[in-house]
N, CA and C of each residue as an Amber inpcrd file, in Angstrom:
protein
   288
   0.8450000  -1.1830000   0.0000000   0.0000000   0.0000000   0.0000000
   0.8840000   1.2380000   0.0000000   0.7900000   2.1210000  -0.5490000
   1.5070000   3.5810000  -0.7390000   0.9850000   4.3480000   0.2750000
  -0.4700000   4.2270000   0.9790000  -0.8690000   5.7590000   1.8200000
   0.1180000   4.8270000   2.9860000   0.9770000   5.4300000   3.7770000
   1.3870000   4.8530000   5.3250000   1.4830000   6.1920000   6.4470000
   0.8250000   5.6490000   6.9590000   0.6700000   7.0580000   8.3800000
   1.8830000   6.3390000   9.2610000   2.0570000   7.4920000  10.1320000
   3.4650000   6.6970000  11.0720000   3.2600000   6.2720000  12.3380000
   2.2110000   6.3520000  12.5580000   1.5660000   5.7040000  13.8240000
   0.6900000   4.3410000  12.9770000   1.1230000   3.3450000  13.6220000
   0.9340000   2.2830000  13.7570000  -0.7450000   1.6400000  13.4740000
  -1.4530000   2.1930000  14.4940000  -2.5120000   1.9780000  15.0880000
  -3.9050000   2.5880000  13.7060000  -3.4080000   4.2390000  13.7500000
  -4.1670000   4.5550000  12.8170000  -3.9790000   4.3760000  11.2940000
  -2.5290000   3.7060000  10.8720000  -2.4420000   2.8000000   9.5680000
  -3.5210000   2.2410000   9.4540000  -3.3200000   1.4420000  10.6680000
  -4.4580000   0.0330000  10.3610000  -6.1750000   0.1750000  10.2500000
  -6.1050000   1.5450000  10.6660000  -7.3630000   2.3640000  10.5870000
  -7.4740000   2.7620000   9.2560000  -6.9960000   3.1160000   8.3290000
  -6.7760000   3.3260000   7.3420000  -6.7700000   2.4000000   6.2820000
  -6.0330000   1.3850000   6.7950000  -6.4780000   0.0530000   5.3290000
  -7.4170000  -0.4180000   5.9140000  -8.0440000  -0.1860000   6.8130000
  -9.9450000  -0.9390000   6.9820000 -10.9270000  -0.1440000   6.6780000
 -10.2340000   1.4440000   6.4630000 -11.1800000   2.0870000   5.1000000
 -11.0830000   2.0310000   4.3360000 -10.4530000   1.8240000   3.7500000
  -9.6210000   1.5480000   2.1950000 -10.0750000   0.1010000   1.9980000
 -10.2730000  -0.7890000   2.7050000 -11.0600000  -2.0630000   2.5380000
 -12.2260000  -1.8350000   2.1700000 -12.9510000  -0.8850000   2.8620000
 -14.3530000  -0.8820000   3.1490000 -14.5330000   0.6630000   1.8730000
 -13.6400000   0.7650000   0.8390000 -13.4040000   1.2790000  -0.5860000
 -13.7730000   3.0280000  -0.3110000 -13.4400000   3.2120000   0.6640000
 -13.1800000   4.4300000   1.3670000 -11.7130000   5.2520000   0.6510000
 -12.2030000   6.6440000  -0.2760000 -11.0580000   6.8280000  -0.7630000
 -10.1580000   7.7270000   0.3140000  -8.3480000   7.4410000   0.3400000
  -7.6530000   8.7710000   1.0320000  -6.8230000   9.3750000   0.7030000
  -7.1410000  10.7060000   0.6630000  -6.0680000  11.2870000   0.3310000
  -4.8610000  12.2290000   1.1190000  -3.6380000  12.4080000   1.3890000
  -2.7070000  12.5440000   1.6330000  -2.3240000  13.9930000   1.6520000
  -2.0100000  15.1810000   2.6470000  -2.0350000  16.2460000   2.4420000
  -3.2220000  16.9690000   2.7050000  -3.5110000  18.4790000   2.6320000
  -4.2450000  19.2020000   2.9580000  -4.3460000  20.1870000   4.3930000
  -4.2030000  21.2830000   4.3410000  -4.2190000  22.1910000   5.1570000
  -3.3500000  21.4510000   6.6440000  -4.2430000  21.4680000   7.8750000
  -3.3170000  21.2190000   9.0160000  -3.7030000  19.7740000   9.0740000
  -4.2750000  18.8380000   8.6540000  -4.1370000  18.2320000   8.7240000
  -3.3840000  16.3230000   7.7520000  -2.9710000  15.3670000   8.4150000
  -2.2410000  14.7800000   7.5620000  -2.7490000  14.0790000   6.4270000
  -4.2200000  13.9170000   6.2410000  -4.4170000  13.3480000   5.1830000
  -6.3560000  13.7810000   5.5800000  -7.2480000  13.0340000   4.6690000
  -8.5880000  13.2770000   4.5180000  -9.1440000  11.2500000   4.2200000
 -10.1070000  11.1870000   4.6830000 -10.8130000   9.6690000   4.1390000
 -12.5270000  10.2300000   3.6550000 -12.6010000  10.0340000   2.2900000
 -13.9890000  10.1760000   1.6850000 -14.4720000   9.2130000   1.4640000
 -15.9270000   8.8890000   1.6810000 -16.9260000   7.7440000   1.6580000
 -17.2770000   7.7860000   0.3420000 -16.8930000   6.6310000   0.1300000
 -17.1950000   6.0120000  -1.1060000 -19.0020000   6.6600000  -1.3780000
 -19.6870000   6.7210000  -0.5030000 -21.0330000   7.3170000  -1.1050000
 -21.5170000   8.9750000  -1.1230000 -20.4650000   9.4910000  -1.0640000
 -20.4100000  10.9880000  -1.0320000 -21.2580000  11.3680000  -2.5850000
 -22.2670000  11.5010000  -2.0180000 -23.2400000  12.0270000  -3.3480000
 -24.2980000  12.7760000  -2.7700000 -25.0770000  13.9620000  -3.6770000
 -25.9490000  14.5970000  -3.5330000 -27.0420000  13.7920000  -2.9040000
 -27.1500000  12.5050000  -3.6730000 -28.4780000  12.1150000  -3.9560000
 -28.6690000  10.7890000  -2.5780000 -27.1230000  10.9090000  -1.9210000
 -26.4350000   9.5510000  -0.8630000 -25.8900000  10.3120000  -0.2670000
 -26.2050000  11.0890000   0.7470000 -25.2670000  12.0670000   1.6820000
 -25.5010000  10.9460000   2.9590000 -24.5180000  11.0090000   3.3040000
 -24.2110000  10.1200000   4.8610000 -23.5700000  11.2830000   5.9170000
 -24.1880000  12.3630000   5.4380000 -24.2570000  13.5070000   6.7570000
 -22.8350000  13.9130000   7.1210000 -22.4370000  14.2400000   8.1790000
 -21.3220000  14.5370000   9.0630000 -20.3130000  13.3910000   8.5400000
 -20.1850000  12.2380000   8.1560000 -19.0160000  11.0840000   7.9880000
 -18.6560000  11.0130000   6.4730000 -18.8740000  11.9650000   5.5800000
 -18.6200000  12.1890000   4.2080000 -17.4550000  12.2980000   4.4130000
 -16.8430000  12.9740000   4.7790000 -15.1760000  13.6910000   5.0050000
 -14.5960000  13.3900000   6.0330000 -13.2530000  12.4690000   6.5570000
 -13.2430000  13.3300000   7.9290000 -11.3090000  13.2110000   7.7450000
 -11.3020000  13.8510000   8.7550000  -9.9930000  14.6330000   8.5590000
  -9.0590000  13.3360000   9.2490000  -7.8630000  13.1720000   8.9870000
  -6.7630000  12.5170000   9.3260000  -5.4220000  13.0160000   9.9440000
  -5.4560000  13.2350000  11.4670000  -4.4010000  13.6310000  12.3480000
  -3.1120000  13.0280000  12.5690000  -1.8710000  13.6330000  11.8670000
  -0.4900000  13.4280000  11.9820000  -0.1870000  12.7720000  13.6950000
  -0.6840000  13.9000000  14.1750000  -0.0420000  13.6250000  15.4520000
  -0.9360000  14.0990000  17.0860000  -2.5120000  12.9900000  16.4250000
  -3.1920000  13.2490000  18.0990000  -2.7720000  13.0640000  19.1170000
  -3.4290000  13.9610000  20.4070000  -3.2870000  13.5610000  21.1300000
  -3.1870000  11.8080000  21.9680000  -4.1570000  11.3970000  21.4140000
  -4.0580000  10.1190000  21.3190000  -4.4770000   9.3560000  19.9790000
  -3.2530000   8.5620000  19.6050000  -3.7200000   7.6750000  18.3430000
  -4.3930000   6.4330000  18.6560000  -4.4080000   6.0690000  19.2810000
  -5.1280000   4.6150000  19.7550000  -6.7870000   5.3780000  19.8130000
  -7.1210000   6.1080000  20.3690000  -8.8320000   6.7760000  20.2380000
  -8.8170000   7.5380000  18.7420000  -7.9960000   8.1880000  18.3080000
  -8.1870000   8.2300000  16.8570000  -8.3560000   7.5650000  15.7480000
  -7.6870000   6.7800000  16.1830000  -7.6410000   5.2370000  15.4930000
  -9.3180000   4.4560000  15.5940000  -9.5210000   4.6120000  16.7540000
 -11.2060000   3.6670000  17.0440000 -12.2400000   4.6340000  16.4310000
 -11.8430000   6.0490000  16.6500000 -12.8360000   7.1020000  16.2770000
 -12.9620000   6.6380000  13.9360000 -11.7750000   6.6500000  13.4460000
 -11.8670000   6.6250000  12.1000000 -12.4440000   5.3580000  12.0910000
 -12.0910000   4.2760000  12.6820000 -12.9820000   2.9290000  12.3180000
 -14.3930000   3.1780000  12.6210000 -14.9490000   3.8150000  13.6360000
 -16.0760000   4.0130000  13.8810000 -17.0710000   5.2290000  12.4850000
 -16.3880000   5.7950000  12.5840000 -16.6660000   6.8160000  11.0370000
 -17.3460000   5.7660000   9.9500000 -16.3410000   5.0350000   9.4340000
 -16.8930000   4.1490000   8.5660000 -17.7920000   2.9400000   8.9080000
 -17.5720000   2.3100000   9.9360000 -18.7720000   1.6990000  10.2240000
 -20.0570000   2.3420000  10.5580000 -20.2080000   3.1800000  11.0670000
 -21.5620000   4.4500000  11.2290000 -21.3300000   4.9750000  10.0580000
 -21.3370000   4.7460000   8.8240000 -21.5580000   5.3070000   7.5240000
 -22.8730000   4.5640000   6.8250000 -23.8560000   5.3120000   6.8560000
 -25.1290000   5.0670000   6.6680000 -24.9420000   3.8350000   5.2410000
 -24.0070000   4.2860000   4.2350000 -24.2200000   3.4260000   2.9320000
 -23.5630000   2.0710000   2.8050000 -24.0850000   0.9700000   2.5550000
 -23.1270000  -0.1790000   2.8770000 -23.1220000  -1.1640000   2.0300000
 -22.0210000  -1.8400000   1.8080000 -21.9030000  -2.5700000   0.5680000
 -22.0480000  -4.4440000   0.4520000 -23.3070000  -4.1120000   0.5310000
 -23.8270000  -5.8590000   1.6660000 -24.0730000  -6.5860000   0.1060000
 -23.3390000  -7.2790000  -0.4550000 -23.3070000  -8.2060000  -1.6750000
 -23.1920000  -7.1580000  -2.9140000 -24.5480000  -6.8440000  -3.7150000
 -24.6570000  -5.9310000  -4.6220000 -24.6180000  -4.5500000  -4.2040000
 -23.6330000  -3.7860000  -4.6580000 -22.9040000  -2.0590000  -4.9140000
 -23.9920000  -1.6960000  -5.3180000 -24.6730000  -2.0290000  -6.0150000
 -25.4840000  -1.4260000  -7.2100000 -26.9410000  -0.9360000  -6.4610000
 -27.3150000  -1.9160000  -5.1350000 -28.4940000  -1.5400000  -4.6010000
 -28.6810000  -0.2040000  -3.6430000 -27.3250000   0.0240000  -3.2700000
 -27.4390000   1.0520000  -1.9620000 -26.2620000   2.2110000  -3.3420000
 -25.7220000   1.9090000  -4.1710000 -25.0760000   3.4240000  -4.8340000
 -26.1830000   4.4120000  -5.4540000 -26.0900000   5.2680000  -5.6250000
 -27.3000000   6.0580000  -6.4680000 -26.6900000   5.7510000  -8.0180000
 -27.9950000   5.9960000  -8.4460000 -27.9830000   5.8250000 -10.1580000
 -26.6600000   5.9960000 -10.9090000 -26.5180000   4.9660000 -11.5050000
 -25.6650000   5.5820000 -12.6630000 -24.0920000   5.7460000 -11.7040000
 -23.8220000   5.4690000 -10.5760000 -21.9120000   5.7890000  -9.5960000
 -21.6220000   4.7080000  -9.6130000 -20.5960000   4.9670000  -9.3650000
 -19.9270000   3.5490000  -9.5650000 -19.1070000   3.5460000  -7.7090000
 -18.5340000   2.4560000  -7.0640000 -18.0080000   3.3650000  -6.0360000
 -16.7210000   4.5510000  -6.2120000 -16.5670000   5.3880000  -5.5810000
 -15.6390000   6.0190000  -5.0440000 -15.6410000   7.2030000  -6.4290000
 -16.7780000   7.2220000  -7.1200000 -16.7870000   8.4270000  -8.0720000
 -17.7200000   9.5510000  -7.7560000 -17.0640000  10.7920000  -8.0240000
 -17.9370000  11.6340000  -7.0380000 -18.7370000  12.4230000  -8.4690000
């Protein structure tokens, strides 16, 4: 995998979004990276857990770490066999 955070804990937080086809990207303002839900759409808003920001250096990474796994599991859209039933029309995942 190319994204690697340097804490340990929230890596692994990170390839279980990236499992769960969660895109991330790397960089941005103060913080170290961003994770977008694969269902980030007008028509599929999953509220407050569309975006959430990725901390270089929390106070604690072990609760940051549970907090980003929790993000994506409390992500309203879910990919239970067929993509096709819970994406909106016409997306494919992770296209905005």
């Amino acid at each position: 995998m190319a994204i690697k955070h340097p804490n340990k804990e929230i890596n692994a937080a990170i390839e279980y979004a990236i499992s769960k086809h969660w895109k991330v990207t790397v960089g941005g303002g103060h913080c170290w990276g961003k994770m977008y839900c694969p269902f980030n759409d007008e028509e599929f808003r999953c509220g407050e857990f569309c975006v959430t920001s990725i901390w270089s250096t929390p106070r604690s990474p072990e609760n940051h770490a549970k907090a980003l796994r929790r993000v994506v599991d409390k992500c309203v859209g879910k990919l239970d066999g067929d993509a096709t039933k819970t994406l909106p029309k016409g997306k494919k995942i992770g296209e905005r």
